[in-house]
N, CA and C atoms as an extended XYZ file, in Angstrom:
222
Properties=species:S:1:pos:R:3:atomname:S:1:resname:S:1:resid:I:1 pbc="F F F"
N       -25.138      -21.391       -4.216 N   MET     1
C       -26.411      -22.053       -4.491 CA  MET     1
C       -27.017      -21.438       -5.738 C   MET     1
N       -27.467      -22.285       -6.641 N   ALA     2
C       -28.018      -21.798       -7.912 CA  ALA     2
C       -29.407      -21.202       -7.692 C   ALA     2
N       -29.664      -20.115       -8.376 N   GLN     3
C       -30.986      -19.470       -8.335 CA  GLN     3
C       -31.965      -20.313       -9.134 C   GLN     3
N       -33.121      -20.608       -8.562 N   GLU     4
C       -34.131      -21.401       -9.263 CA  GLU     4
C       -34.850      -20.516      -10.265 C   GLU     4
N       -34.905      -20.967      -11.518 N   LYS     5
C       -35.554      -20.187      -12.572 CA  LYS     5
C       -37.051      -20.453      -12.551 C   LYS     5
N       -37.826      -19.401      -12.548 N   LYS     6
C       -39.282      -19.513      -12.543 CA  LYS     6
C       -39.840      -18.804      -13.762 C   LYS     6
N       -40.831      -19.404      -14.390 N   ILE     7
C       -41.533      -18.742      -15.480 CA  ILE     7
C       -42.659      -17.941      -14.853 C   ILE     7
N       -42.660      -16.643      -15.094 N   THR     8
C       -43.657      -15.790      -14.459 CA  THR     8
C       -44.783      -15.422      -15.389 C   THR     8
N       -44.596      -15.545      -16.684 N   LYS     9
C       -45.681      -15.207      -17.600 CA  LYS     9
C       -46.261      -16.474      -18.208 C   LYS     9
N       -47.529      -16.396      -18.536 N   ALA    10
C       -48.200      -17.540      -19.144 CA  ALA    10
C       -47.717      -17.712      -20.575 C   ALA    10
N       -47.622      -18.926      -20.994 N   GLY    11
C       -47.199      -19.213      -22.358 CA  GLY    11
C       -48.202      -20.100      -23.049 C   GLY    11
N       -48.093      -20.160      -24.352 N   LYS    12
C       -48.945      -21.028      -25.149 CA  LYS    12
C       -48.075      -21.845      -26.073 C   LYS    12
N       -48.482      -23.055      -26.306 N   ARG    13
C       -47.807      -23.945      -27.245 CA  ARG    13
C       -48.849      -24.458      -28.221 C   ARG    13
N       -48.465      -24.560      -29.459 N   ARG    14
C       -49.338      -25.145      -30.475 CA  ARG    14
C       -48.786      -26.526      -30.789 C   ARG    14
N       -49.535      -27.555      -30.447 N   LEU    15
C       -49.120      -28.935      -30.642 CA  LEU    15
C       -50.097      -29.629      -31.572 C   LEU    15
N       -49.643      -30.686      -32.184 N   LYS    16
C       -50.498      -31.438      -33.093 CA  LYS    16
C       -50.904      -32.758      -32.436 C   LYS    16
N       -52.160      -33.102      -32.543 N   VAL    17
C       -52.647      -34.401      -32.092 CA  VAL    17
C       -52.301      -35.397      -33.199 C   VAL    17
N       -51.544      -36.430      -32.829 N   ILE    18
C       -51.107      -37.405      -33.820 CA  ILE    18
C       -51.811      -38.740      -33.577 C   ILE    18
N       -51.733      -39.625      -34.553 N   ALA    19
C       -52.328      -40.957      -34.436 CA  ALA    19
C       -51.296      -41.917      -33.876 C   ALA    19
N       -51.702      -42.698      -32.894 N   LYS    20
C       -50.842      -43.739      -32.336 CA  LYS    20
C       -51.546      -45.067      -32.561 C   LYS    20
N       -50.828      -46.021      -33.124 N   THR    21
C       -51.446      -47.312      -33.437 CA  THR    21
C       -50.944      -48.392      -32.494 C   THR    21
N       -51.840      -49.306      -32.169 N   PHE    22
C       -51.515      -50.454      -31.339 CA  PHE    22
C       -51.952      -51.712      -32.073 C   PHE    22
N       -51.080      -52.711      -32.160 N   PRO    23
C       -51.467      -53.951      -32.837 CA  PRO    23
C       -52.461      -54.750      -31.999 C   PRO    23
N       -53.381      -55.366      -32.670 N   ARG    24
C       -54.359      -56.245      -32.038 CA  ARG    24
C       -54.336      -57.590      -32.758 C   ARG    24
N       -55.145      -58.496      -32.305 N   GLU    25
C       -55.180      -59.825      -32.916 CA  GLU    25
C       -55.592      -59.746      -34.387 C   GLU    25
N       -55.224      -60.764      -35.128 N   TYR    26
C       -55.597      -60.909      -36.545 CA  TYR    26
C       -55.080      -59.759      -37.408 C   TYR    26
N       -53.896      -59.256      -37.103 N   HIS    27
C       -53.232      -58.227      -37.902 CA  HIS    27
C       -54.041      -56.936      -38.016 C   HIS    27
N       -54.852      -56.657      -37.047 N   ARG    28
C       -55.609      -55.405      -37.033 CA  ARG    28
C       -54.931      -54.426      -36.088 C   ARG    28
N       -55.150      -53.179      -36.323 N   TYR    29
C       -54.606      -52.130      -35.477 CA  TYR    29
C       -55.738      -51.233      -34.993 C   TYR    29
N       -55.584      -50.707      -33.787 N   VAL    30
C       -56.502      -49.683      -33.302 CA  VAL    30
C       -55.714      -48.380      -33.266 C   VAL    30
N       -56.389      -47.298      -33.525 N   ILE    31
C       -55.740      -45.992      -33.589 CA  ILE    31
C       -56.323      -45.110      -32.492 C   ILE    31
N       -55.419      -44.497      -31.715 N   PHE    32
C       -55.803      -43.570      -30.661 CA  PHE    32
C       -55.102      -42.235      -30.886 C   PHE    32
N       -55.712      -41.119      -30.482 N   PRO    33
C       -55.026      -39.839      -30.569 CA  PRO    33
C       -53.963      -39.724      -29.468 C   PRO    33
N       -52.888      -39.000      -29.760 N   GLU    34
C       -51.801      -38.825      -28.805 CA  GLU    34
C       -51.294      -37.391      -28.891 C   GLU    34
N       -50.970      -36.815      -27.732 N   ILE    35
C       -50.350      -35.490      -27.649 CA  ILE    35
C       -49.059      -35.659      -26.862 C   ILE    35
N       -47.941      -35.263      -27.450 N   LYS    36
C       -46.653      -35.372      -26.770 CA  LYS    36
C       -46.245      -34.008      -26.232 C   LYS    36
N       -45.849      -33.981      -24.970 N   LEU    37
C       -45.338      -32.765      -24.341 CA  LEU    37
C       -43.902      -33.019      -23.934 C   LEU    37
N       -42.994      -32.194      -24.384 N   SER    38
C       -41.599      -32.311      -23.960 CA  SER    38
C       -40.911      -30.972      -24.185 C   SER    38
N       -39.888      -30.738      -23.426 N   GLY    39
C       -39.108      -29.528      -23.620 CA  GLY    39
C       -38.608      -28.948      -22.313 C   GLY    39
N       -37.614      -28.115      -22.443 N   LYS    40
C       -37.024      -27.443      -21.285 CA  LYS    40
C       -38.054      -26.585      -20.563 C   LYS    40
N       -39.011      -26.054      -21.299 N   TRP    41
C       -40.024      -25.195      -20.702 CA  TRP    41
C       -40.829      -25.938      -19.639 C   TRP    41
N       -41.018      -27.269      -19.785 N   LEU    42
C       -41.719      -28.041      -18.755 CA  LEU    42
C       -40.922      -28.053      -17.455 C   LEU    42
N       -39.629      -28.287      -17.564 N   LYS    43
C       -38.763      -28.281      -16.381 CA  LYS    43
C       -38.754      -26.897      -15.746 C   LYS    43
N       -38.688      -25.858      -16.565 N   ASP    44
C       -38.693      -24.488      -16.047 CA  ASP    44
C       -39.981      -24.172      -15.285 C   ASP    44
N       -41.072      -24.848      -15.631 N   MET    45
C       -42.360      -24.631      -14.962 CA  MET    45
C       -42.548      -25.539      -13.750 C   MET    45
N       -41.554      -26.392      -13.460 N   GLY    46
C       -41.637      -27.243      -12.280 CA  GLY    46
C       -42.033      -28.682      -12.552 C   GLY    46
N       -42.234      -29.034      -13.820 N   PHE    47
C       -42.615      -30.399      -14.182 CA  PHE    47
C       -41.349      -31.231      -14.389 C   PHE    47
N       -40.671      -31.539      -13.288 N   ASP    48
C       -39.433      -32.311      -13.351 CA  ASP    48
C       -39.732      -33.794      -13.532 C   ASP    48
N       -38.765      -34.515      -14.090 N   SER    49
C       -38.884      -35.962      -14.273 CA  SER    49
C       -39.150      -36.635      -12.932 C   SER    49
N       -40.056      -37.594      -12.927 N   GLY    50
C       -40.368      -38.339      -11.723 CA  GLY    50
C       -41.523      -37.788      -10.912 C   GLY    50
N       -41.922      -36.550      -11.176 N   LYS    51
C       -43.049      -35.972      -10.444 CA  LYS    51
C       -44.356      -36.505      -11.027 C   LYS    51
N       -45.411      -36.454      -10.234 N   HIS    52
C       -46.722      -36.903      -10.673 CA  HIS    52
C       -47.597      -35.706      -11.026 C   HIS    52
N       -48.506      -35.920      -11.966 N   VAL    53
C       -49.428      -34.872      -12.384 CA  VAL    53
C       -50.857      -35.374      -12.278 C   VAL    53
N       -51.779      -34.426      -12.180 N   ILE    54
C       -53.205      -34.702      -12.211 CA  ILE    54
C       -53.719      -34.166      -13.547 C   ILE    54
N       -54.427      -35.002      -14.307 N   VAL    55
C       -54.990      -34.587      -15.588 CA  VAL    55
C       -56.504      -34.503      -15.430 C   VAL    55
N       -57.031      -33.297      -15.579 N   SER    56
C       -58.477      -33.076      -15.530 CA  SER    56
C       -58.943      -32.793      -16.950 C   SER    56
N       -60.144      -33.225      -17.271 N   HIS    57
C       -60.606      -33.014      -18.640 CA  HIS    57
C       -62.109      -32.811      -18.683 C   HIS    57
N       -62.506      -32.066      -19.662 N   ARG    58
C       -63.909      -31.914      -20.029 CA  ARG    58
C       -63.909      -31.598      -21.519 C   ARG    58
N       -65.056      -31.453      -22.118 N   LYS    59
C       -65.124      -31.262      -23.561 CA  LYS    59
C       -64.247      -30.079      -23.993 C   LYS    59
N       -63.347      -30.329      -24.922 N   ASN    60
C       -62.450      -29.328      -25.519 CA  ASN    60
C       -61.454      -28.701      -24.553 C   ASN    60
N       -61.204      -29.307      -23.390 N   LYS    61
C       -60.246      -28.719      -22.455 CA  LYS    61
C       -59.563      -29.804      -21.634 C   LYS    61
N       -58.231      -29.737      -21.556 N   ILE    62
C       -57.427      -30.622      -20.722 CA  ILE    62
C       -56.572      -29.732      -19.824 C   ILE    62
N       -56.555      -30.024      -18.522 N   THR    63
C       -55.736      -29.270      -17.577 CA  THR    63
C       -54.775      -30.240      -16.909 C   THR    63
N       -53.473      -29.898      -16.912 N   ILE    64
C       -52.450      -30.732      -16.292 CA  ILE    64
C       -51.868      -29.945      -15.128 C   ILE    64
N       -51.948      -30.515      -13.920 N   THR    65
C       -51.500      -29.840      -12.707 CA  THR    65
C       -50.533      -30.744      -11.961 C   THR    65
N       -49.443      -30.164      -11.436 N   LEU    66
C       -48.535      -30.952      -10.614 CA  LEU    66
C       -49.242      -31.411       -9.357 C   LEU    66
N       -49.041      -32.675       -9.001 N   GLN    67
C       -49.606      -33.190       -7.763 CA  GLN    67
C       -48.734      -32.707       -6.616 C   GLN    67
N       -49.356      -32.161       -5.590 N   LYS    68
C       -48.606      -31.723       -4.411 CA  LYS    68
C       -48.021      -32.946       -3.723 C   LYS    68
N       -46.840      -32.764       -3.135 N   GLU    69
C       -46.138      -33.898       -2.517 CA  GLU    69
C       -46.922      -34.493       -1.365 C   GLU    69
N       -47.751      -33.692       -0.680 N   ASP    70
C       -48.505      -34.205        0.460 CA  ASP    70
C       -49.819      -34.853        0.049 C   ASP    70
N       -50.173      -34.793       -1.248 N   GLU    71
C       -51.396      -35.432       -1.736 CA  GLU    71
C       -51.090      -36.884       -2.058 C   GLU    71
N       -52.045      -37.750       -1.757 N   GLY    72
C       -51.879      -39.168       -2.057 CA  GLY    72
C       -52.417      -39.486       -3.442 C   GLY    72
N       -52.720      -40.735       -3.643 N   GLU    73
C       -53.296      -41.186       -4.911 CA  GLU    73
C       -54.662      -40.561       -5.119 C   GLU    73
N       -55.015      -40.344       -6.385 N   VAL    74
C       -56.320      -39.771       -6.719 CA  VAL    74
C       -57.343      -40.874       -6.830 C   VAL    74
């Protein structure tokens, strides 16, 4: 049986907020900010594909937490 790898120390990532455009009527576009998270480090922290997360936010802070399997919809 394979040993499950756990990250025990806190880490930091520096990411860039990019512009994402969506086409609208009359050849106009709207622009929204986007942050992409990807990498092996997410899987190592337990954020496996198919799992659900809870995103909490307030001014200047976003928190992403794995949803417990016994929790229902928010």
